[in-house]
């Protein structure tokens, strides 16, 4: 029974990854670019989902990890002329180190205090980027494309501004993150993370050091968010402090809730739907963030399990 | 990118608020910073007290608290702009209308949203984030994106030997102090205060003794919002009304309630003074941005030593 | 021989209330020890101190001769002290399999990093074993909180079994169970005492007299009497304290 479930999970997720790959040959240019962006942002949401959806820790400052990845990669390219690969790795390292240090004291708080502390530190990171504006250029932002060397592989050059390179790089990052989060969700570790969410006290009395598990979840979450931030900087070429603002901490929460917290595919679904909703509304009003507020309220009141959560509850109990 | 230009505009207003006088010597400069800090502290205590009351009694965190502050400021602009004439009249009207209107909005939010999610802490946070954006974007649509000044109702300068200081700011501090005292009196001497303390102690026992817990909840939520709105009205002649102005007081209030200990009113007021005065000092000597970064680092330090805040319940 | 569990001068104060007062409590290996006493006698608080859910105000706790007073709850659970709650405390929303798997995999791999390398097959074998032992093999994939109360209790026993504890603390295990279910539970408890030492808090006197090798009576936070079941049953002081006559 168990191995049957595992096989189903693997097949489904591979099929989704395959479908996304094929979509690049079908989609018109506009949606082609959008999907590349959605995949990177969904990666951010998947990182968030590991912490919030599985472990039950709601963070309101996740933009700091995204920004850490973005600036970790972006600054290295801008000042030190790093290649894309090294910059990407550095972005991940920046995300994971920030998460590791932050977790050591933030996780000492529980319940709503944790939420407040994450929000505060998210904002402090944003302000720090603005304060050191001479180095970070946070206020105006900067582009990395001018300093970024094209990738040379087997004698062929791949420029990151090329839409196809952009799409496939985004796809790789997404596929990697989805594989990692699915592997975690379906593993013994994932089971403990879920147990922490459901009943932390009981988990502790089973003999689990729940602090360590929460810290691990935060580090993985920070690493994936950092990877998303680094990929965003490298592929879409813009680095700015606005990505560290509170809105970018609320977005992954919204995407995850809409898609279904604690489901592996929810972040992708939620990010996609919300991306197009905001894309449509920002076309005719400056107050398009109204959609963000309205959706959050509606989700809490009428649809707390989210889209994939509903699918799981109704049709496919086996979904991780 | 739109966000960035907004931010820059906001910071220009900040510099109106705390202007370092470069030619001054250190002593008077320090005194000026202390004055600025004290005014900030009083207003912050008022704002954070609302947040702390709501958490203490209802065990929920209201992320839209800063928007109630902003609504107070924006409504004050409407009152003075629509009435014209003496700024005193409009301002007095704002001091009555803004809290009432904001209180009504809070009551509606409690009834339509919070009650429906059964005051679940996490759902409430998500819901109030939703509320934050809804209020903010509605104000953007109706009031517009620009920052609008409100004339101070009273204009005079208090002359110190080294500099003149805005008399209005001192009045703001005095009024805040009065309101703080009033709130304290209401909590310790009225039936509502008794109900609130009973509910805070033990929800179920309070209910069993006939405390109308749901009505206490609604009242407390409205009261918290009203305190923020009054703070917004008081500060607007110093700071200008803008639809994004709610974020800074929200974060400062968060810092204050975490350092003071969630739910501890004494802690809230003490921490408001620590943070307010240090914020004022650092803002005058360095920059408001640095002040907020340092305050957050202070929170980290406090958390390492006492995870539940200075005055919080630190039993484990 | 060193007792499995020994407390010395253990005390816990909640504000002005001394819930546990200078308790010396020793349990030798393999024994079933019952702790009885009126409500509020401090039984659950004492177990909370032993399992590490509460920190003592004074005194020492040693487990297999080692001082564990400063160990945290999860460290004690890891070294073999398992506590089952007064009210069922299963993981609601997870299946019975997942519930027991959490216990099984903790037993198979102690550290977080060892968990990463764990093979699901080994876990599932163990889960199946434990569920079969308590007669719940047929509900493996059902949601734990959808089970009837008696089965939820048995599920907890399965979780305890999968952990292979050295000291099992059962806090009022028969509360809310039907007579037939109580019999099953007693059988399970007796079956595991070859390797496990059991401390059981219980109000149901027939169960206590049937299971216990030794009984400790508590009143107002202190130990009032201790002895074999027959001895305790005949003690007039105990009868007065317990029955309130």
Coordinates of N, CA and C in Angstrom, one line a residue, chain B residues 209-302:
Chain B
X209 N -19.7 33.4 35.1 CA -20.2 34.3 36.1 C -21.0 35.5 35.5
X210 N -21.4 35.2 34.2 CA -22.4 36.1 33.6 C -21.7 37.3 32.9
X211 N -20.4 37.3 32.7 CA -19.8 38.3 31.9 C -20.1 38.1 30.4
X212 N -20.7 39.2 29.8 CA -21.0 39.0 28.4 C -19.8 39.0 27.5
X213 N -19.1 37.9 27.5 CA -17.7 37.8 26.9 C -17.7 38.4 25.5
X214 N -18.6 38.0 24.7 CA -18.6 38.4 23.3 C -18.7 39.9 23.1
X215 N -19.6 40.5 24.0 CA -19.7 41.9 23.9 C -18.4 42.6 24.5
X216 N -17.8 42.0 25.5 CA -16.5 42.6 26.0 C -15.5 42.6 24.8
X217 N -15.5 41.5 24.1 CA -14.5 41.3 22.9 C -14.7 42.5 22.0
X218 N -16.0 42.6 21.5 CA -16.3 43.7 20.5 C -15.9 45.0 21.1
X219 N -16.2 45.3 22.4 CA -15.9 46.6 22.9 C -14.4 46.8 23.0
X220 N -13.7 45.8 23.4 CA -12.2 46.0 23.5 C -11.6 46.2 22.1
X221 N -12.1 45.5 21.2 CA -11.5 45.6 19.8 C -11.8 47.1 19.3
X222 N -13.0 47.6 19.5 CA -13.3 48.9 19.1 C -12.5 49.9 19.9
X223 N -12.3 49.7 21.2 CA -11.6 50.6 22.1 C -10.1 50.7 21.6
X224 N -9.5 49.5 21.3 CA -8.1 49.5 20.8 C -8.0 50.3 19.5
X225 N -9.0 50.2 18.6 CA -8.9 50.9 17.4 C -9.1 52.4 17.6
X226 N -10.0 52.7 18.6 CA -10.2 54.2 18.9 C -8.9 54.8 19.4
X227 N -8.2 54.1 20.3 CA -7.0 54.7 20.8 C -6.0 55.0 19.7
X228 N -5.9 54.0 18.7 CA -5.0 54.2 17.6 C -5.5 55.4 16.7
X229 N -6.8 55.5 16.5 CA -7.3 56.6 15.7 C -7.0 58.0 16.4
X230 N -7.2 58.1 17.7 CA -6.9 59.3 18.4 C -5.4 59.7 18.2
X231 N -4.6 58.6 18.4 CA -3.1 58.9 18.2 C -2.9 59.4 16.8
X232 N -3.6 58.9 15.8 CA -3.4 59.3 14.4 C -3.8 60.8 14.3
X233 N -5.0 61.2 14.9 CA -5.4 62.5 14.8 C -4.4 63.5 15.4
X234 N -3.9 63.1 16.6 CA -2.9 63.9 17.3 C -1.7 64.2 16.5
X235 N -1.2 63.1 15.8 CA 0.1 63.2 15.2 C 0.0 63.9 13.8
X236 N -1.2 64.0 13.2 CA -1.2 64.4 11.8 C -0.7 65.8 11.6
X237 N -0.9 66.8 12.5 CA -0.3 68.1 12.2 C 1.2 68.1 12.1
X238 N 1.8 67.1 12.7 CA 3.3 67.0 12.8 C 3.7 66.2 11.6
X239 N 2.9 65.2 11.1 CA 3.4 64.2 10.2 C 2.8 64.2 8.8
X240 N 1.7 64.8 8.6 CA 0.9 64.7 7.3 C 0.2 63.4 7.2
X241 N -1.0 63.4 6.5 CA -1.8 62.2 6.3 C -1.4 61.6 5.0
X242 N -1.2 60.3 5.1 CA -0.8 59.5 3.8 C -1.3 58.1 4.0
X243 N -1.7 57.5 2.9 CA -2.3 56.2 3.0 C -1.4 55.1 3.5
X244 N -0.1 55.3 3.4 CA 0.9 54.3 3.8 C 1.5 54.5 5.2
X245 N 0.9 55.5 5.9 CA 1.6 55.9 7.2 C 1.3 55.0 8.3
X246 N 0.5 53.9 8.1 CA 0.2 53.0 9.2 C 1.2 52.0 9.5
X247 N 2.2 51.8 8.6 CA 3.1 50.7 8.8 C 4.1 51.0 10.0
X248 N 4.6 52.2 10.0 CA 5.6 52.5 11.0 C 5.1 52.4 12.4
X249 N 3.9 53.0 12.7 CA 3.4 52.9 14.1 C 3.1 51.4 14.4
X250 N 2.6 50.6 13.4 CA 2.3 49.2 13.6 C 3.6 48.5 14.1
X251 N 4.7 48.7 13.3 CA 5.9 48.0 13.7 C 6.5 48.5 15.0
X252 N 6.4 49.8 15.3 CA 6.9 50.3 16.6 C 6.0 49.7 17.7
X253 N 4.7 49.6 17.5 CA 3.9 49.0 18.5 C 4.2 47.5 18.7
X254 N 4.5 46.8 17.6 CA 4.9 45.4 17.8 C 6.2 45.3 18.6
X255 N 7.1 46.2 18.3 CA 8.4 46.1 19.1 C 8.1 46.4 20.5
X256 N 7.2 47.4 20.8 CA 6.9 47.7 22.2 C 6.2 46.5 22.9
X257 N 5.2 45.9 22.2 CA 4.5 44.9 23.0 C 5.3 43.6 23.2
X258 N 6.3 43.4 22.2 CA 7.1 42.2 22.4 C 8.1 42.4 23.5
X259 N 8.7 43.7 23.5 CA 9.7 43.9 24.6 C 8.9 44.0 26.0
X260 N 7.8 44.6 26.0 CA 7.1 44.8 27.3 C 6.5 43.5 27.7
X261 N 6.2 42.5 26.8 CA 5.6 41.3 27.1 C 4.1 41.4 26.7
X262 N 3.8 40.5 25.7 CA 2.4 40.5 25.2 C 1.3 40.5 26.3
X263 N 0.4 41.4 26.3 CA -0.7 41.4 27.2 C -0.4 42.2 28.5
X264 N 0.8 42.5 28.7 CA 1.1 43.3 30.0 C 1.0 44.8 29.7
X265 N 0.0 45.4 30.3 CA -0.2 46.8 30.0 C 1.0 47.7 30.6
X266 N 1.4 47.3 31.8 CA 2.5 48.0 32.4 C 3.7 47.9 31.5
X267 N 4.0 46.7 31.1 CA 5.1 46.4 30.2 C 5.0 47.3 28.9
X268 N 3.8 47.4 28.4 CA 3.6 48.2 27.1 C 4.0 49.6 27.4
X269 N 3.5 50.2 28.5 CA 3.8 51.6 28.7 C 5.3 51.9 29.0
X270 N 5.9 51.0 29.8 CA 7.3 51.1 30.0 C 8.1 51.0 28.8
X271 N 7.8 50.0 28.0 CA 8.6 49.7 26.7 C 8.4 50.9 25.7
X272 N 7.2 51.4 25.7 CA 6.9 52.6 24.8 C 7.8 53.7 25.1
X273 N 8.1 53.9 26.4 CA 9.0 55.0 26.8 C 10.4 54.7 26.4
X274 N 10.9 53.5 26.7 CA 12.2 53.1 26.3 C 12.4 53.2 24.8
X275 N 11.5 52.7 24.0 CA 11.6 52.7 22.6 C 11.4 54.1 22.0
X276 N 10.4 54.7 22.5 CA 10.0 56.1 22.0 C 11.2 57.0 22.2
X277 N 11.7 57.1 23.4 CA 12.8 58.0 23.7 C 14.1 57.7 22.9
X278 N 14.4 56.4 22.8 CA 15.6 56.0 22.1 C 15.4 56.2 20.6
X279 N 14.2 56.0 20.1 CA 13.8 56.2 18.7 C 14.0 57.7 18.4
X280 N 13.5 58.6 19.3 CA 13.6 60.0 19.1 C 15.1 60.4 19.1
X281 N 15.9 59.9 20.0 CA 17.3 60.2 20.1 C 18.0 59.8 18.8
X282 N 17.9 58.6 18.5 CA 18.6 58.1 17.3 C 18.2 58.8 16.0
X283 N 16.8 59.1 16.0 CA 16.3 59.8 14.8 C 17.0 61.1 14.7
X284 N 17.1 61.9 15.8 CA 17.7 63.2 15.7 C 19.2 63.2 15.4
X285 N 19.9 62.3 16.1 CA 21.3 62.3 15.9 C 21.7 61.5 14.6
X286 N 21.0 60.5 14.2 CA 21.4 59.7 13.1 C 20.3 59.7 12.0
X287 N 19.5 58.6 12.0 CA 18.3 58.6 11.1 C 17.2 57.8 11.6
X288 N 16.0 58.1 11.3 CA 14.8 57.4 11.7 C 14.9 55.9 11.3
X289 N 15.5 55.6 10.1 CA 15.6 54.3 9.7 C 16.5 53.5 10.6
X290 N 17.6 54.1 11.0 CA 18.6 53.4 11.9 C 17.9 53.1 13.2
X291 N 17.1 54.1 13.6 CA 16.4 54.0 14.9 C 15.5 52.7 14.9
X292 N 14.9 52.5 13.8 CA 14.0 51.3 13.8 C 14.8 50.0 13.7
X293 N 15.9 50.0 13.0 CA 16.7 48.8 12.9 C 17.3 48.5 14.3
X294 N 17.8 49.5 15.0 CA 18.3 49.3 16.3 C 17.2 48.8 17.3
X295 N 16.0 49.3 17.2 CA 15.0 48.9 18.1 C 14.7 47.4 17.8
X296 N 14.7 47.0 16.6 CA 14.4 45.6 16.3 C 15.6 44.7 16.9
X297 N 16.8 45.1 16.7 CA 17.9 44.4 17.3 C 17.8 44.3 18.8
X298 N 17.2 45.3 19.4 CA 17.0 45.3 20.9 C 16.0 44.2 21.2
X299 N 15.0 44.0 20.4 CA 14.0 43.0 20.6 C 14.7 41.6 20.5
X300 N 15.6 41.4 19.6 CA 16.4 40.2 19.5 C 17.1 39.9 20.8
X301 N 17.7 40.9 21.3 CA 18.5 40.8 22.6 C 17.5 40.4 23.7
X302 N 16.4 41.1 23.8 CA 15.5 40.8 24.9 C 15.0 39.3 24.8

